[in-house]
Protein backbone atom coordinates (compact mmCIF):
# COMPACT_ATOMS: atom_id res chain seq x y z
CA UNK A 1 -36.15 -64.20 30.93
CA UNK A 2 -34.06 -66.32 28.54
CA UNK A 3 -35.02 -66.56 24.65
CA UNK A 4 -34.20 -69.86 22.81
CA UNK A 5 -34.33 -69.58 19.10
CA UNK A 6 -32.93 -71.29 15.77
CA UNK A 7 -29.67 -69.74 15.75
CA UNK A 8 -28.75 -71.37 12.58
CA UNK A 9 -31.68 -69.57 10.58
CA UNK A 10 -31.73 -66.20 12.12
CA UNK A 11 -29.59 -63.69 14.10
CA UNK A 12 -31.35 -61.60 16.71
CA UNK A 13 -30.00 -58.27 18.02
CA UNK A 14 -30.91 -56.02 20.89
CA UNK A 15 -33.19 -53.93 18.51
CA UNK A 16 -35.14 -57.04 17.45
CA UNK A 17 -35.93 -58.01 20.96
CA UNK A 18 -36.84 -54.52 22.24
CA UNK A 19 -38.93 -53.78 19.00
CA UNK A 20 -40.99 -56.93 19.40
CA UNK A 21 -41.69 -56.23 23.10
CA UNK A 22 -42.87 -52.90 22.31
CA UNK A 23 -45.07 -53.99 19.50
CA UNK A 24 -46.91 -56.01 22.07
CA UNK A 25 -47.78 -52.81 23.75
CA UNK A 26 -45.12 -52.82 26.58
CA UNK A 27 -43.60 -49.38 27.52
CA UNK A 28 -39.79 -49.05 27.54
CA UNK A 29 -39.78 -48.53 31.43
CA UNK A 30 -41.14 -51.90 31.88
CA UNK A 31 -38.18 -53.63 30.18
CA UNK A 32 -34.91 -53.84 32.06
CA UNK A 33 -31.57 -54.78 30.52
CA UNK A 34 -31.56 -56.84 27.23
CA UNK A 35 -28.31 -58.77 27.05
CA UNK A 36 -27.32 -60.50 23.79
CA UNK A 37 -24.34 -62.49 23.81
CA UNK A 38 -24.02 -66.29 23.27
CA UNK A 39 -27.57 -66.45 24.71
CA UNK A 40 -30.24 -63.66 24.85
CA UNK A 41 -31.71 -62.61 28.23
CA UNK A 42 -33.89 -59.70 29.33
CA UNK A 43 -35.38 -58.43 32.51
CA UNK A 44 -38.86 -56.96 33.06
CA UNK A 45 -41.36 -56.30 35.68
CA UNK A 46 -42.66 -59.53 37.41
CA UNK A 47 -46.43 -58.96 36.48
CA UNK A 48 -45.57 -58.99 32.86
CA UNK A 49 -43.93 -62.44 32.94
CA UNK A 50 -47.02 -64.44 32.02
CA UNK A 51 -48.26 -61.90 29.43
CA UNK A 52 -44.99 -62.41 27.73
CA UNK A 53 -44.96 -66.10 27.96
CA UNK A 54 -48.35 -66.15 26.35
CA UNK A 55 -47.95 -63.63 23.61
CA UNK A 56 -44.33 -63.56 22.61
CA UNK A 57 -44.07 -66.40 20.06
CA UNK A 58 -41.97 -65.06 17.18
CA UNK A 59 -39.08 -62.39 16.88
CA UNK A 60 -37.87 -61.37 13.33
CA UNK A 61 -39.92 -64.36 11.87
CA UNK A 62 -38.37 -66.95 13.87
CA UNK A 63 -40.36 -69.00 16.48
CA UNK A 64 -38.83 -68.46 20.06
CA UNK A 65 -39.34 -70.31 23.42
CA UNK A 66 -39.07 -68.30 26.70
CA UNK A 67 -37.81 -69.30 29.99
CA UNK A 68 -38.07 -67.76 33.33
CA UNK A 69 -34.65 -67.49 35.01
CA UNK A 70 -33.64 -65.85 38.31
CA UNK A 71 -31.77 -62.63 37.95
CA UNK A 72 -28.60 -64.37 39.67
CA UNK A 73 -28.21 -66.52 36.68
CA UNK A 74 -28.15 -63.66 34.24
CA UNK A 75 -25.12 -63.89 31.83
CA UNK A 76 -22.55 -60.99 32.32
CA UNK A 77 -21.11 -59.11 29.61
CA UNK A 78 -17.75 -60.25 28.31
CA UNK A 79 -16.47 -56.69 27.90
CA UNK A 80 -13.23 -55.39 29.68
CA UNK A 81 -14.21 -53.70 33.16
CA UNK A 82 -12.07 -50.95 34.46
CA UNK A 83 -11.34 -51.04 38.39
CA UNK A 84 -11.73 -47.71 39.91
CA UNK A 85 -12.39 -46.14 43.48
CA UNK A 86 -13.66 -43.02 44.93
CA UNK A 87 -14.64 -41.27 48.17
CA UNK A 88 -18.14 -40.12 48.64
CA UNK A 89 -20.06 -38.14 51.02
CA UNK A 90 -23.09 -40.58 50.90
CA UNK A 91 -24.30 -43.63 49.16
CA UNK A 92 -27.13 -41.71 47.46
CA UNK A 93 -27.52 -42.65 43.75
CA UNK A 94 -27.04 -39.13 42.59
CA UNK A 95 -23.79 -38.64 44.61
CA UNK A 96 -22.19 -41.88 43.40
CA UNK A 97 -23.27 -41.32 39.69
CA UNK A 98 -21.66 -38.07 39.76
CA UNK A 99 -18.37 -39.53 40.86
CA UNK A 100 -18.65 -42.37 38.22
CA UNK A 101 -19.39 -40.22 35.22
CA UNK A 102 -17.44 -37.07 36.45
CA UNK A 103 -20.31 -34.80 36.01
CA UNK A 104 -22.04 -32.47 38.19
CA UNK A 105 -24.75 -33.77 40.67
CA UNK A 106 -27.32 -31.54 38.75
CA UNK A 107 -26.49 -33.64 35.59
CA UNK A 108 -26.73 -36.93 37.76
CA UNK A 109 -30.06 -36.10 38.97
CA UNK A 110 -31.29 -35.10 35.56
CA UNK A 111 -30.43 -38.56 34.44
CA UNK A 112 -32.10 -40.19 37.26
CA UNK A 113 -35.39 -37.95 36.69
CA UNK A 114 -35.41 -38.76 33.02
CA UNK A 115 -35.50 -42.50 34.02
CA UNK A 116 -32.09 -43.13 32.27
CA UNK A 117 -30.60 -44.96 35.46
CA UNK A 118 -31.10 -48.49 36.52
CA UNK A 119 -29.86 -50.17 39.58
CA UNK A 120 -29.94 -54.11 39.26
CA UNK A 121 -31.92 -53.97 35.98
CA UNK A 122 -34.72 -51.83 37.61
CA UNK A 123 -35.36 -48.28 36.57
CA UNK A 124 -34.72 -46.07 39.75
CA UNK A 125 -36.26 -42.40 39.49
CA UNK A 126 -35.45 -41.21 43.06
CA UNK A 127 -32.00 -39.43 43.54
CA UNK A 128 -31.88 -40.25 47.16
CA UNK A 129 -32.04 -44.08 46.67
CA UNK A 130 -29.44 -45.82 48.85
CA UNK A 131 -26.77 -48.01 46.99
CA UNK A 132 -25.32 -51.17 48.57
CA UNK A 133 -22.27 -53.38 47.93
CA UNK A 134 -22.92 -55.41 44.76
CA UNK A 135 -25.33 -52.97 43.10
CA UNK A 136 -25.15 -52.88 39.35
CA UNK A 137 -25.85 -49.54 37.96
CA UNK A 138 -26.71 -48.91 34.39
CA UNK A 139 -26.68 -45.22 32.98
CA UNK A 140 -28.12 -44.94 29.59
CA UNK A 141 -25.67 -43.15 27.03
CA UNK A 142 -22.61 -43.79 29.50
CA UNK A 143 -22.40 -47.48 30.34
CA UNK A 144 -22.36 -49.63 33.48
CA UNK A 145 -20.67 -49.76 36.80
CA UNK A 146 -20.53 -52.48 39.69
CA UNK A 147 -20.08 -51.37 43.11
CA UNK A 148 -17.70 -54.13 44.31
CA UNK A 149 -16.91 -52.85 47.82
CA UNK A 150 -17.87 -50.41 50.41
CA UNK A 151 -14.70 -49.58 52.37
CA UNK A 152 -14.42 -47.60 55.60
CA UNK A 153 -15.05 -44.04 56.71
CA UNK A 154 -12.71 -41.21 56.58
CA UNK A 155 -12.10 -38.55 59.25
CA UNK A 156 -14.81 -36.44 57.56
CA UNK A 157 -17.42 -39.33 57.63
CA UNK A 158 -17.02 -39.79 53.88
CA UNK A 159 -17.38 -43.61 52.41
CA UNK A 160 -14.61 -45.29 50.24
CA UNK A 161 -16.12 -47.28 47.54
CA UNK A 162 -14.56 -49.54 45.03
CA UNK A 163 -16.29 -50.13 41.61
CA UNK A 164 -15.79 -51.40 38.11
CA UNK A 165 -16.85 -49.50 34.99
CA UNK A 166 -18.04 -50.47 31.57
CA UNK A 167 -18.24 -46.96 30.05
CA UNK A 168 -18.51 -45.90 26.44
């Protein structure tokens, strides 16, 4: 969804959007990424769209209009992404996250179980989730990664992956 608001009179931040959504009784797990750049966009479960369209009329005292947009039209962050590559034993979410954050697989599993990992703006709580090319992974407390390419296999049947990171 995209928010249209009077930019001349109010400045909205991530915390204002999230706070307003939670004040409507929406749980944090039902809200995906909230992107605040030149425009404000956020992702949420499809069953909440009509509820939000009816109930969300003001944020920080300013009248707002909401528009439904496809995920493909989401704005990209204008941050500096770093290109990286790795060789992984499988495309399981926990295995790939382990390589990206350079921590143990146990820590990667804990992040997933605590619902701190999103794939394509949706919370994934299964460590055996299979990733694909062009998946966007958000890891709360670490940053984001975008899988740009799945390369070939090695002699030991490992997969080469190329990805971009935007980590803290």
